[in-house]
XYZ file of N, CA and C in Angstrom:
795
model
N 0.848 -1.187 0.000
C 0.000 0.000 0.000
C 0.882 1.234 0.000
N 0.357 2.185 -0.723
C 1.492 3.354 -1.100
C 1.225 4.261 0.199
N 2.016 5.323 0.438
C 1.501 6.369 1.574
C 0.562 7.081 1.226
N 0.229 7.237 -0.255
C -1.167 8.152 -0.816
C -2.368 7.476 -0.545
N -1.887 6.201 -0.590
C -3.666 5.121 -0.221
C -3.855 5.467 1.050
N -2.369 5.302 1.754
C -2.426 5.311 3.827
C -3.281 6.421 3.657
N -2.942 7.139 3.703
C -3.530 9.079 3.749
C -4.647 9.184 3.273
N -5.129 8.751 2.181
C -6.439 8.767 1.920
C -7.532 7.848 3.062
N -6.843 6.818 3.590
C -8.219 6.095 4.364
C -8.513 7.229 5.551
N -9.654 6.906 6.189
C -10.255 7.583 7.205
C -9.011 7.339 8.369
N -8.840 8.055 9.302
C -8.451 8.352 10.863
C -8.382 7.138 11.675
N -10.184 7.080 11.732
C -10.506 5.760 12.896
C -9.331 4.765 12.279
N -9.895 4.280 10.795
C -9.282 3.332 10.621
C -7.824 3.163 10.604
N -6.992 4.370 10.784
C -5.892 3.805 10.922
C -5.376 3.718 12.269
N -6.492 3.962 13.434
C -6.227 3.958 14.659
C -6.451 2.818 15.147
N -7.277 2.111 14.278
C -7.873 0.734 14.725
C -6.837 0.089 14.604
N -6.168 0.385 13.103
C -4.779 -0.817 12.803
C -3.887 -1.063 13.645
N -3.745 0.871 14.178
C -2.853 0.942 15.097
C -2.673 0.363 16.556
N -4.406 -0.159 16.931
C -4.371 -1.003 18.151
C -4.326 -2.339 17.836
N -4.545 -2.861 16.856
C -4.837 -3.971 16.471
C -3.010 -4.772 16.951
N -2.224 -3.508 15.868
C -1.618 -4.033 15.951
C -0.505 -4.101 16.817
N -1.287 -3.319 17.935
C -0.482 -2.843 19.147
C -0.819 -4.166 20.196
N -1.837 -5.513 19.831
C -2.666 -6.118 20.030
C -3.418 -5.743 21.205
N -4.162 -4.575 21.221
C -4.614 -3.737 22.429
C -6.048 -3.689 22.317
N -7.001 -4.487 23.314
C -8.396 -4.498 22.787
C -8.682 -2.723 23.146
N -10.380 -2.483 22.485
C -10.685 -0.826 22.806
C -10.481 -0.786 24.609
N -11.262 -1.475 25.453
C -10.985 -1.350 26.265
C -9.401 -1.314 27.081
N -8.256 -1.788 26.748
C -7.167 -1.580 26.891
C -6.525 -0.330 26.729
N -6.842 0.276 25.367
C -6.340 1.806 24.996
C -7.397 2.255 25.613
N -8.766 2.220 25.779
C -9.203 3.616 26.304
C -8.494 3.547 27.589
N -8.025 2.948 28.513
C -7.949 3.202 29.938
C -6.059 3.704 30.123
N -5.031 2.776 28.733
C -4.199 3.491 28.789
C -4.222 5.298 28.152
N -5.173 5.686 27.224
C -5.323 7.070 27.118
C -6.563 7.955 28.026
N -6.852 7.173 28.773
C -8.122 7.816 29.887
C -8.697 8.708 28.660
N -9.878 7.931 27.599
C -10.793 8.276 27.303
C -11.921 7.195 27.767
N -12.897 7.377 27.086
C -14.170 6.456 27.459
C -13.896 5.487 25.815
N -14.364 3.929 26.458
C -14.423 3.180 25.194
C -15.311 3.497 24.823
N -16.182 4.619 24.781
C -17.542 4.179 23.670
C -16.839 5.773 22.879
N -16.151 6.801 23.505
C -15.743 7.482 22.294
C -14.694 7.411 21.511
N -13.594 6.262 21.969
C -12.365 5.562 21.312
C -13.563 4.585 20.458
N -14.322 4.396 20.682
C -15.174 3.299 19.234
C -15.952 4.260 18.311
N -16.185 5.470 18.592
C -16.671 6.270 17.654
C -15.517 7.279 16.502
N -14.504 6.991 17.450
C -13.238 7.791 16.564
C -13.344 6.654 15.491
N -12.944 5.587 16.183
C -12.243 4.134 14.866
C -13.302 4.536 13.963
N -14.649 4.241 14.467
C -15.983 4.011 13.084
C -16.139 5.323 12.705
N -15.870 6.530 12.547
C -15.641 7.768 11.944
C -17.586 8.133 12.665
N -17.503 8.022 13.561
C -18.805 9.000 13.958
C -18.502 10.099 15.003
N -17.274 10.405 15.496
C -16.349 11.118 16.004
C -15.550 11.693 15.144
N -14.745 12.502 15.371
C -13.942 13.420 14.664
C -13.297 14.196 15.361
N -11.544 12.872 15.515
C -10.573 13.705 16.323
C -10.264 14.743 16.484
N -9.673 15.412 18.008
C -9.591 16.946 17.440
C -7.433 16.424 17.151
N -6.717 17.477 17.005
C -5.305 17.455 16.491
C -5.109 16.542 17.955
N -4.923 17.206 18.968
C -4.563 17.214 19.746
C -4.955 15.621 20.634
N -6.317 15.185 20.246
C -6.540 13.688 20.596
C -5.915 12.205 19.744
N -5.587 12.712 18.444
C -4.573 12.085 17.704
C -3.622 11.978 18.024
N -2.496 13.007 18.206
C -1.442 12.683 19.060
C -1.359 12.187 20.655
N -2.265 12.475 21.208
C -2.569 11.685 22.157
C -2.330 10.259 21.947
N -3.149 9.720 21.369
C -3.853 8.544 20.668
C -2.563 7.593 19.990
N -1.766 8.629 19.593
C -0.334 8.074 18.519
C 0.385 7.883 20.074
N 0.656 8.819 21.230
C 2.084 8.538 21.942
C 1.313 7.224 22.726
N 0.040 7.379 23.058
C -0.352 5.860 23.647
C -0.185 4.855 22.929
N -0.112 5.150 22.068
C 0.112 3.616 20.634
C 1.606 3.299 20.108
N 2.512 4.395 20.777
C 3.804 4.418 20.742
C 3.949 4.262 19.122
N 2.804 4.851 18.270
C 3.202 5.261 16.983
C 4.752 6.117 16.397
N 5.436 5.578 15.392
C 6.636 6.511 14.843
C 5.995 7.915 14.835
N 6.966 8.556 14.356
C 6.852 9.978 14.312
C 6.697 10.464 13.055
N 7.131 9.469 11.789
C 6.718 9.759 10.364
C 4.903 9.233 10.649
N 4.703 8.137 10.989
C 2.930 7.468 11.023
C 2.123 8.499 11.939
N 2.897 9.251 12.765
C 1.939 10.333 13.689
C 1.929 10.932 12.383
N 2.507 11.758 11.758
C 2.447 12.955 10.591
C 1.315 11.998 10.020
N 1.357 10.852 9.267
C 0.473 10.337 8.576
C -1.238 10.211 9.205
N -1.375 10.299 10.466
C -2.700 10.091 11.262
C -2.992 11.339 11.085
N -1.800 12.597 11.300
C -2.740 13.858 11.193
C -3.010 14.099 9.969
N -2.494 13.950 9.022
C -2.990 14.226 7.365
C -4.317 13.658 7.406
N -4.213 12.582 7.731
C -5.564 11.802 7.395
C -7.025 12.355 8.242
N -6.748 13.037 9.372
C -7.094 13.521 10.096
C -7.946 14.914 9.363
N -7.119 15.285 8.788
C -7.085 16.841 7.933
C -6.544 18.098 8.454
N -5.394 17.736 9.683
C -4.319 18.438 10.135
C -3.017 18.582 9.491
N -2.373 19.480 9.615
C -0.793 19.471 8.989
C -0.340 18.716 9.884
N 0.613 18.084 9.318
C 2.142 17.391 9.896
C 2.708 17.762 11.197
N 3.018 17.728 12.485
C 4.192 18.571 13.211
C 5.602 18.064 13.292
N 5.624 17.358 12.847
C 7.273 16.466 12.963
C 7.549 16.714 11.605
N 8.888 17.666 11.739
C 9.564 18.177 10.319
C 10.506 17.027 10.080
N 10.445 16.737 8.486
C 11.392 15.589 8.352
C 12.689 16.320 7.498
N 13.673 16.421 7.873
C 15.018 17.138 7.685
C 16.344 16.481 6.970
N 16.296 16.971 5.822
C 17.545 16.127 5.024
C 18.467 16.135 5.795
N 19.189 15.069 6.030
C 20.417 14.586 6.642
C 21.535 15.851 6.189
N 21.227 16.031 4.874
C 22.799 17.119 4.303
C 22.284 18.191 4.617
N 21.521 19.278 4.895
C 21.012 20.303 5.558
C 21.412 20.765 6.465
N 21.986 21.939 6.648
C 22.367 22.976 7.729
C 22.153 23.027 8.731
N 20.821 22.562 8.789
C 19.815 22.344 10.141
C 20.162 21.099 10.950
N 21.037 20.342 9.815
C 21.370 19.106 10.993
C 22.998 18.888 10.863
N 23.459 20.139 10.773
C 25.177 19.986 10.929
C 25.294 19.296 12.371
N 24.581 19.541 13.711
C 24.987 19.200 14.477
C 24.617 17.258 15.107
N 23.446 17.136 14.514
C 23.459 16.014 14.307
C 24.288 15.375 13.488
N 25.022 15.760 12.624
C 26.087 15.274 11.396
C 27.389 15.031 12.476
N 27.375 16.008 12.920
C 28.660 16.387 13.691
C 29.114 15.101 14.836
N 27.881 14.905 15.721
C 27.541 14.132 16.346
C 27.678 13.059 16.265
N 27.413 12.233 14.832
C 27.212 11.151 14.132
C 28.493 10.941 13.858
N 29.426 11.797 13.156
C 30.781 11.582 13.006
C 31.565 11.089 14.135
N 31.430 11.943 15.017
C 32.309 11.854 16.080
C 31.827 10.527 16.823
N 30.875 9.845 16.765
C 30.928 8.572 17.419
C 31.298 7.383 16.251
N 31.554 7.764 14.620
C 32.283 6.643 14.005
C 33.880 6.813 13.861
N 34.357 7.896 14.083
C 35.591 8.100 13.883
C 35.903 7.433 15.041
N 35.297 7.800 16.197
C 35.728 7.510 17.638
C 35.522 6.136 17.868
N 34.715 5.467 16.755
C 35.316 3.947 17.093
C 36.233 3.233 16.733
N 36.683 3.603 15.059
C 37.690 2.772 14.906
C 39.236 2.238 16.114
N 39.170 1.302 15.912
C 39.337 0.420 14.479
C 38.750 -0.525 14.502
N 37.419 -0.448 14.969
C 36.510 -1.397 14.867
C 34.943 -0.473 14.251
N 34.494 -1.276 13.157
C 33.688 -0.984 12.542
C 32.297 -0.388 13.363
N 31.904 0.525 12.161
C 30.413 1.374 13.010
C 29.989 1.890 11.538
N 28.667 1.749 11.533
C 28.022 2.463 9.952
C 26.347 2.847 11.281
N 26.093 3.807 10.227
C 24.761 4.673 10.511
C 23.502 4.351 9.034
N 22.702 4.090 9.843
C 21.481 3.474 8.860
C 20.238 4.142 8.967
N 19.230 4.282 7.936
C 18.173 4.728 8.230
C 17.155 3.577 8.911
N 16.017 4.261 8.501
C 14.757 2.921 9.616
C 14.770 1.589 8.404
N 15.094 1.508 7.246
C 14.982 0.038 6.245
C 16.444 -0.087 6.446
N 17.586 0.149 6.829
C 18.232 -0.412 7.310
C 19.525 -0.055 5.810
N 19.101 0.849 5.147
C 19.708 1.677 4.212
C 20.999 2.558 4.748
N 22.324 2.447 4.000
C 23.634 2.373 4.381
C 23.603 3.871 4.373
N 23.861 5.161 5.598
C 23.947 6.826 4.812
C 25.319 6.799 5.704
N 25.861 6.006 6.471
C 27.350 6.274 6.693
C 28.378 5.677 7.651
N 29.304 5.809 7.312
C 30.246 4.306 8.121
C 31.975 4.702 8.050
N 32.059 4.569 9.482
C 33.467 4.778 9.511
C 34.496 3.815 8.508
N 35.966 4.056 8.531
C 36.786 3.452 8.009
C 36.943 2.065 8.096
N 36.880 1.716 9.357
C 36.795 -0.050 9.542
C 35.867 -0.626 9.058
N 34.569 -0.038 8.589
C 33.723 -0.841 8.155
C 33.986 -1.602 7.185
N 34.619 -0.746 6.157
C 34.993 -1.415 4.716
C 35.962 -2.796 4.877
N 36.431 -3.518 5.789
C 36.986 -4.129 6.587
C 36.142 -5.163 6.051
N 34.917 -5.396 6.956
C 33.752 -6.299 7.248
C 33.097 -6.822 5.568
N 33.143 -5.594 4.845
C 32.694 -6.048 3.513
C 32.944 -6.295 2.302
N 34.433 -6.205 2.931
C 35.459 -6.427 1.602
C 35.183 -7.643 0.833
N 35.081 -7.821 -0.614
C 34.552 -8.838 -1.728
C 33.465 -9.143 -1.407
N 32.173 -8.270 -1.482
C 31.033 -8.194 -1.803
C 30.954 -7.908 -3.031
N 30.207 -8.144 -3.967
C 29.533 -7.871 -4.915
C 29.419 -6.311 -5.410
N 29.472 -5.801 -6.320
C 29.952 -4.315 -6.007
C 28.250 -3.368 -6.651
N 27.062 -4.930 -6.703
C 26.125 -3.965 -7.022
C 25.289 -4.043 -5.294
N 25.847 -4.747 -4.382
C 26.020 -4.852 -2.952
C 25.726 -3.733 -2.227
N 27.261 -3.157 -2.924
C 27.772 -2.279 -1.770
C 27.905 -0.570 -2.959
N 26.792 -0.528 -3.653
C 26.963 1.253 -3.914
C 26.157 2.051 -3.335
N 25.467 3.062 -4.137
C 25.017 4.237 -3.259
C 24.099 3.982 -2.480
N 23.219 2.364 -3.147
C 21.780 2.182 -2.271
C 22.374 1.044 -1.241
N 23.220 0.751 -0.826
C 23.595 -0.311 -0.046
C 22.706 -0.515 1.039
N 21.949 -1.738 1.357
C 21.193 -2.123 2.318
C 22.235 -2.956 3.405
N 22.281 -2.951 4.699
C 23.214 -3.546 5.479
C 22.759 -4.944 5.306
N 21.278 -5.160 5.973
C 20.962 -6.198 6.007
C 21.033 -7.349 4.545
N 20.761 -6.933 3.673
C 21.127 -7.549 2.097
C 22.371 -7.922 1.989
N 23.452 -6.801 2.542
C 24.610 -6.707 2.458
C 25.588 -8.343 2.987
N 24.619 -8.095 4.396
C 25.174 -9.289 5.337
C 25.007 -10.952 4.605
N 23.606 -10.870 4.618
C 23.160 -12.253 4.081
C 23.071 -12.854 2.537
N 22.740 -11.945 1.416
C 23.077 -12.093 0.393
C 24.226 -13.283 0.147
N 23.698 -13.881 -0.773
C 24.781 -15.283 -1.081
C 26.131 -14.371 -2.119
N 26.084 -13.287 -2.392
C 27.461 -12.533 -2.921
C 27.744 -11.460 -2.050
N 27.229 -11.255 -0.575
C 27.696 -10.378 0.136
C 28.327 -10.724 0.849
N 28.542 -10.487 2.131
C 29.418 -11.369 3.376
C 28.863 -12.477 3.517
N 27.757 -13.106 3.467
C 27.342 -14.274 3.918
C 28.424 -15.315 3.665
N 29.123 -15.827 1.970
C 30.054 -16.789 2.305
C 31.498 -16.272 3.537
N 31.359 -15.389 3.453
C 32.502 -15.617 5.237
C 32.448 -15.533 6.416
N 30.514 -15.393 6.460
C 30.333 -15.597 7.723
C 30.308 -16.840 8.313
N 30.972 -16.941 9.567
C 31.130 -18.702 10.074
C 29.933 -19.435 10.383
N 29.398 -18.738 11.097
C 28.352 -19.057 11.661
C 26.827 -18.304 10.836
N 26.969 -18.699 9.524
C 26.034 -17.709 8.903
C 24.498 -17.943 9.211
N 24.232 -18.999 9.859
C 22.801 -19.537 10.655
C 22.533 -19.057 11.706
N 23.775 -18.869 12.387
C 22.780 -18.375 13.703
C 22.788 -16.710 13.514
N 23.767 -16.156 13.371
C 23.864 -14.637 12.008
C 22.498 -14.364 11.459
N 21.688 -15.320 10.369
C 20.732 -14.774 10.109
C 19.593 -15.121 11.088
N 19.764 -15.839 11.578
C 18.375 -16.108 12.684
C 18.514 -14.777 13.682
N 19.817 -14.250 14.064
C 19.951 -12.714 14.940
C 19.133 -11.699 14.014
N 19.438 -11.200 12.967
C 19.082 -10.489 11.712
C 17.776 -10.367 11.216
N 16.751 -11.967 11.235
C 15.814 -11.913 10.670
C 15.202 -11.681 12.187
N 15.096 -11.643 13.424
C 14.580 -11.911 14.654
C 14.540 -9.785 14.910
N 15.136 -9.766 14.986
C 15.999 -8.396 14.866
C 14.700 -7.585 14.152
N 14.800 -7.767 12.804
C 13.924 -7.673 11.840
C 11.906 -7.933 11.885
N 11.930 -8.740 12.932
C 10.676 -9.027 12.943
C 10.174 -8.210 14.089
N 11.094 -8.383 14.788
C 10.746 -7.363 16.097
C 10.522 -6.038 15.687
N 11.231 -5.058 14.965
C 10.845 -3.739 14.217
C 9.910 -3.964 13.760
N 9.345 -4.965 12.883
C 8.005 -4.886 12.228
C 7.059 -4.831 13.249
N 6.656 -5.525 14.152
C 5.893 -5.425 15.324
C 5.689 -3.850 15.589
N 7.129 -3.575 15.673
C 6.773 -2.035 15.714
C 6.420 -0.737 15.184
N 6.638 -1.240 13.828
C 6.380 0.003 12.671
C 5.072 -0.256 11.784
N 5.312 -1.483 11.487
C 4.435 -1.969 10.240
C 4.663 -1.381 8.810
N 6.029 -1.783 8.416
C 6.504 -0.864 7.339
C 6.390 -1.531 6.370
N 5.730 -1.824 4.962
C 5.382 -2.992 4.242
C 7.344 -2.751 3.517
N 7.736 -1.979 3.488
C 8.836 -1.756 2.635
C 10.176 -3.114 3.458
N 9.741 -2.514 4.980
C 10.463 -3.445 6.102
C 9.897 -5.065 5.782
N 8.428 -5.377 5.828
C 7.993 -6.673 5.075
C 8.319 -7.637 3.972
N 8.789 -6.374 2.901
C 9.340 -7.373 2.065
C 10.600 -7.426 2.127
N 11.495 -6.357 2.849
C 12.877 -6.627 2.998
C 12.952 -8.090 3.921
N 12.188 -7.964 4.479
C 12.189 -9.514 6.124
C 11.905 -10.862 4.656
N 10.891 -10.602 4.008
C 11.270 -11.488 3.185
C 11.930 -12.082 1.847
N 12.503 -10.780 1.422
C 13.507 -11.542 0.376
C 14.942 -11.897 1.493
N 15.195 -11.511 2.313
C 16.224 -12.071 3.016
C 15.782 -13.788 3.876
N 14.573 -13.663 3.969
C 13.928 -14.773 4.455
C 14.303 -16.293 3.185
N 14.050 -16.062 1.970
C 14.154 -16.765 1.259
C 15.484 -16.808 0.573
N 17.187 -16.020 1.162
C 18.271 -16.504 0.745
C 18.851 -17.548 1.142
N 19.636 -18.513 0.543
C 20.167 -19.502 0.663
C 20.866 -19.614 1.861
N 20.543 -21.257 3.114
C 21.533 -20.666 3.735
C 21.928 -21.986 4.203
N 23.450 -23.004 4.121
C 23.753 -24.586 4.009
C 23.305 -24.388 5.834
N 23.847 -23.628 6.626
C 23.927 -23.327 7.757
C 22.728 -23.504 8.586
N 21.680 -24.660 8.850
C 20.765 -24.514 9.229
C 20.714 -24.310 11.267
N 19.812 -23.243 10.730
C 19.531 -22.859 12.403
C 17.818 -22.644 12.591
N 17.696 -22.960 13.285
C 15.755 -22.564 13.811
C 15.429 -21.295 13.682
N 14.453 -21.119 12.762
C 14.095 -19.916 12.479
C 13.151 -19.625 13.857
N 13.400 -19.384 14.714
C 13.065 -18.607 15.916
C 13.539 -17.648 17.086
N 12.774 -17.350 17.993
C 13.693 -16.544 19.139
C 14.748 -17.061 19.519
N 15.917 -16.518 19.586
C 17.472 -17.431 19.705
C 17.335 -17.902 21.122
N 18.394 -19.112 20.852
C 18.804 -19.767 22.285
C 20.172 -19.814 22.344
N 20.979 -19.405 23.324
C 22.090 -19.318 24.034
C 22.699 -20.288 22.882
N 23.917 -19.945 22.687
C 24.704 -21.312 22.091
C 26.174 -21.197 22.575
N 26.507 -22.166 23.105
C 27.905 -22.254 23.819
C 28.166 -21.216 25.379
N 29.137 -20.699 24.883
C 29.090 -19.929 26.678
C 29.131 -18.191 25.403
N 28.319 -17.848 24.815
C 27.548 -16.478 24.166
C 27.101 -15.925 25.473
N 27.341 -14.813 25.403
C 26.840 -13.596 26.208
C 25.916 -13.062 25.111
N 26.190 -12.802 24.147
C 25.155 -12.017 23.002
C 25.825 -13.069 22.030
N 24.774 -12.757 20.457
C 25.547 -13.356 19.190
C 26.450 -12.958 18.453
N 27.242 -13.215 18.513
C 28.878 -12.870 17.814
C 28.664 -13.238 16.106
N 29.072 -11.859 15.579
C 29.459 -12.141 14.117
C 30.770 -12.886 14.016
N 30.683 -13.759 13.361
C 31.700 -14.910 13.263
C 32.669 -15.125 12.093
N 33.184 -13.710 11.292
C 33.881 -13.654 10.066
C 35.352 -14.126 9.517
N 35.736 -14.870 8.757
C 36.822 -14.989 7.840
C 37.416 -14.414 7.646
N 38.502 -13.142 7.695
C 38.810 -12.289 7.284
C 40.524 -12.638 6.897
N 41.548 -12.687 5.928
C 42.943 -13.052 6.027
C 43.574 -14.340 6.969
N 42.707 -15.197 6.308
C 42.541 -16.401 7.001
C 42.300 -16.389 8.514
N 41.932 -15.506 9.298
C 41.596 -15.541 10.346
C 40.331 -15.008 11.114
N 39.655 -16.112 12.223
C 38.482 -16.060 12.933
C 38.496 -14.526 13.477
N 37.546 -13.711 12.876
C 37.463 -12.491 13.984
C 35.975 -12.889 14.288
N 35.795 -12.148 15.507
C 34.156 -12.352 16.541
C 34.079 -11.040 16.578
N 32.799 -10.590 16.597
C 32.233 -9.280 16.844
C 30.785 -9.495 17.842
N 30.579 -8.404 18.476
C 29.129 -8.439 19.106
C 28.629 -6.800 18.557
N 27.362 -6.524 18.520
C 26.983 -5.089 18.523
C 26.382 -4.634 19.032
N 26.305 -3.337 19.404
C 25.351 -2.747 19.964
C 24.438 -1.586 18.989
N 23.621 -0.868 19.552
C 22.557 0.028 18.539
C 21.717 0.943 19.523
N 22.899 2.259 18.892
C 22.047 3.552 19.552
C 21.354 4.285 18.701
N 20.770 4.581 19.263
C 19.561 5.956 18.548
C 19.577 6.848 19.429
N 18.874 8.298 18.791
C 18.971 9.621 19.676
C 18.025 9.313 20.392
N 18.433 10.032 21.465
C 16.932 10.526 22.734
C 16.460 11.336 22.574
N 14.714 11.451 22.665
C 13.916 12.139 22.661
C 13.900 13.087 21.017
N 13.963 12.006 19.937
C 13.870 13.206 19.028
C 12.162 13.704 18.235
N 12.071 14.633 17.883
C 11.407 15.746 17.452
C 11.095 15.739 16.344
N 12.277 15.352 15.257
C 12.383 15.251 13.761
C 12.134 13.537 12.974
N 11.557 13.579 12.325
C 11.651 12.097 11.716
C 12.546 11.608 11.102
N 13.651 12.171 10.727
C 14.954 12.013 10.195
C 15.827 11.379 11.395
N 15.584 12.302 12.136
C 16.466 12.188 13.310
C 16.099 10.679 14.603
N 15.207 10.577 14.346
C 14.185 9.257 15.414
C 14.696 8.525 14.348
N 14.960 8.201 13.116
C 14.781 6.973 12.268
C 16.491 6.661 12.253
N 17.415 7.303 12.333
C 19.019 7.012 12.138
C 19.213 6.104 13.443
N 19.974 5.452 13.170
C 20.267 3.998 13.778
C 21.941 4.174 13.522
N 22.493 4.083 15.085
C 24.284 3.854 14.698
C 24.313 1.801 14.838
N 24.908 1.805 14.675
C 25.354 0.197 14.693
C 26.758 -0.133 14.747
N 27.239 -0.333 16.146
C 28.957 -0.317 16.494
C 29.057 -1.699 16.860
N 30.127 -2.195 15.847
C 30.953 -3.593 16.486
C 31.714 -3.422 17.614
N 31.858 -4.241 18.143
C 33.190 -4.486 19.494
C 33.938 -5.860 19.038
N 35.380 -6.029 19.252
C 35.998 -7.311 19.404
C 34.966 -8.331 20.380
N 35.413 -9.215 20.227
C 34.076 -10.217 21.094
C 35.470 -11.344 21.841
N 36.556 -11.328 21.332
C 37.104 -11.853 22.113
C 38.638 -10.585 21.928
N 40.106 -11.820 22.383
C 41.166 -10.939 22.352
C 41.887 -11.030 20.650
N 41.460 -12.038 19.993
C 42.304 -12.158 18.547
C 41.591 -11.439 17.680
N 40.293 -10.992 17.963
C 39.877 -9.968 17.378
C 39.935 -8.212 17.547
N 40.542 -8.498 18.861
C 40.733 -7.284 19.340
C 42.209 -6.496 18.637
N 43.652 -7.501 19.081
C 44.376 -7.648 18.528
C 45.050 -7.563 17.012
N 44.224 -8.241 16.156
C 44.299 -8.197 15.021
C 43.525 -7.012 14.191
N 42.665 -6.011 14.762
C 41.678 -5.045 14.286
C 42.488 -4.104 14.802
N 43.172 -3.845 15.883
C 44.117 -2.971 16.323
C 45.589 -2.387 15.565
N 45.913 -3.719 15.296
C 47.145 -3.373 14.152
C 46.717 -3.384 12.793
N 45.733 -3.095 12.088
C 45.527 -3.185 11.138
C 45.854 -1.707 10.444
């Protein structure tokens, strides 16, 4: 469904989706937004008519994104309030600034910055490390990380453990959907769903394997085992939809020969 169809349906109904798929009966949201269920059932069936201000209500109880709030008020027949701000724009030198200084500041261990589909807008020096002999229609201007990883011409042949790798990835992946409902995120979950993989692991919620603290990327690199674990920050409290949707993504050594060997490099 395009965002012109989203925008065109009625309000209720995308509030309904929004509990539905929050799996929140009416009675559940009315009492987390202290309205009455019989006028949270007249918003959904359009015999009500939100005011601005009960929509956003309605969105932070539903822990709606901040691009899908803009979309409830259009539909609504309100303007937008969350400005969405080109990344290269003046207005976000300091977010730029920001962003830099935590990939420079990791090397020499890899860190790239992604939007909400998981689309490549920037990555320190070590990264190129991790993806060296990929496919080079892989890794250009539209580079997807996640494609990147699992793809049978991306890293996938040097990942060791490329099963339990994509079971982290696609799990990872399903969990955001829960949260967004992004059909774009849907079909990314499934063309990666259907790449090749000899490595079989249970396509489910992971289970501990060996003495793992978290799941370690498990790569080949100059004939030698490096381990990685990651972590994933996002800003606090943002305002802008540009800014809520950027995702950093920083490796760490996971043991000492990875530490070692990423150090002198």
């Amino acid at each position: 469904m395009t965002t012109a169809e989203i925008r065109q349906r009625p309000v209720g109904e995308l509030l309904r989706q929004w509990r539905e798929h929050r799996r929140l009966s009416q009675l559940e949201l009315s009492n987390k937004a202290e309205v009455s269920t019989r006028h949270l059932s007249f918003l959904e069936t359009g015999r009500s008519t939100p005011s601005r201000d009960m929509v956003l209500h309605l969105a932070d109880r539903l822990e709606v994104p901040l691009r899908e709030r803009n979309t409830l008020l259009v539909s609504a027949g309100y303007a937008p309030v969350y400005t969405r701000t080109a990344l290269d724009s003046p207005e976000m030198a300091q977010v730029r600034e920001a962003v830099r200084q935590i990939l420079t500041g990791h090397d020499p261990y890899p860190a790239v910055v992604v939007d909400r589909h998981w689309n490549l807008l920037d990555a320190n020096s070590s990264a190129s490390f991790l993806t060296a002999g990929a496919a080079e229609h892989l890794t250009g201007p539209s580079t997807n990380v996640l494609r990147l990883a699992l793809h049978p011409e991306g890293m996938a042949p040097q990942i060791i453990n490329h099963g339990e790798w994509r079971s982290h990835v696609l799990g990872q992946l399903r969990r955001q959907l829960e949260s967004v409902a992004d059909p774009e995120l849907t079909a990314l979950y499934e063309e990666l769903r259907d790449y090749p993989c000899a490595d079989a692991w249970p396509d489910i919620e992971l289970m501990p394997a060996g003495d793992n603290l978290v799941v370690p990327l498990r790569i080949r690199r100059c004939d030698v085992e490096l381990s990685f674990f990651s972590t994933i920050a996002t800003f606090g409290t943002p305002l802008d939809v540009t800014v809520a949707e950027l995702v950093i993504e920083s490796f760490f050594p996971a043991d000492e020969v990875t530490r070692t060997f990423m150090t002198s490099l």
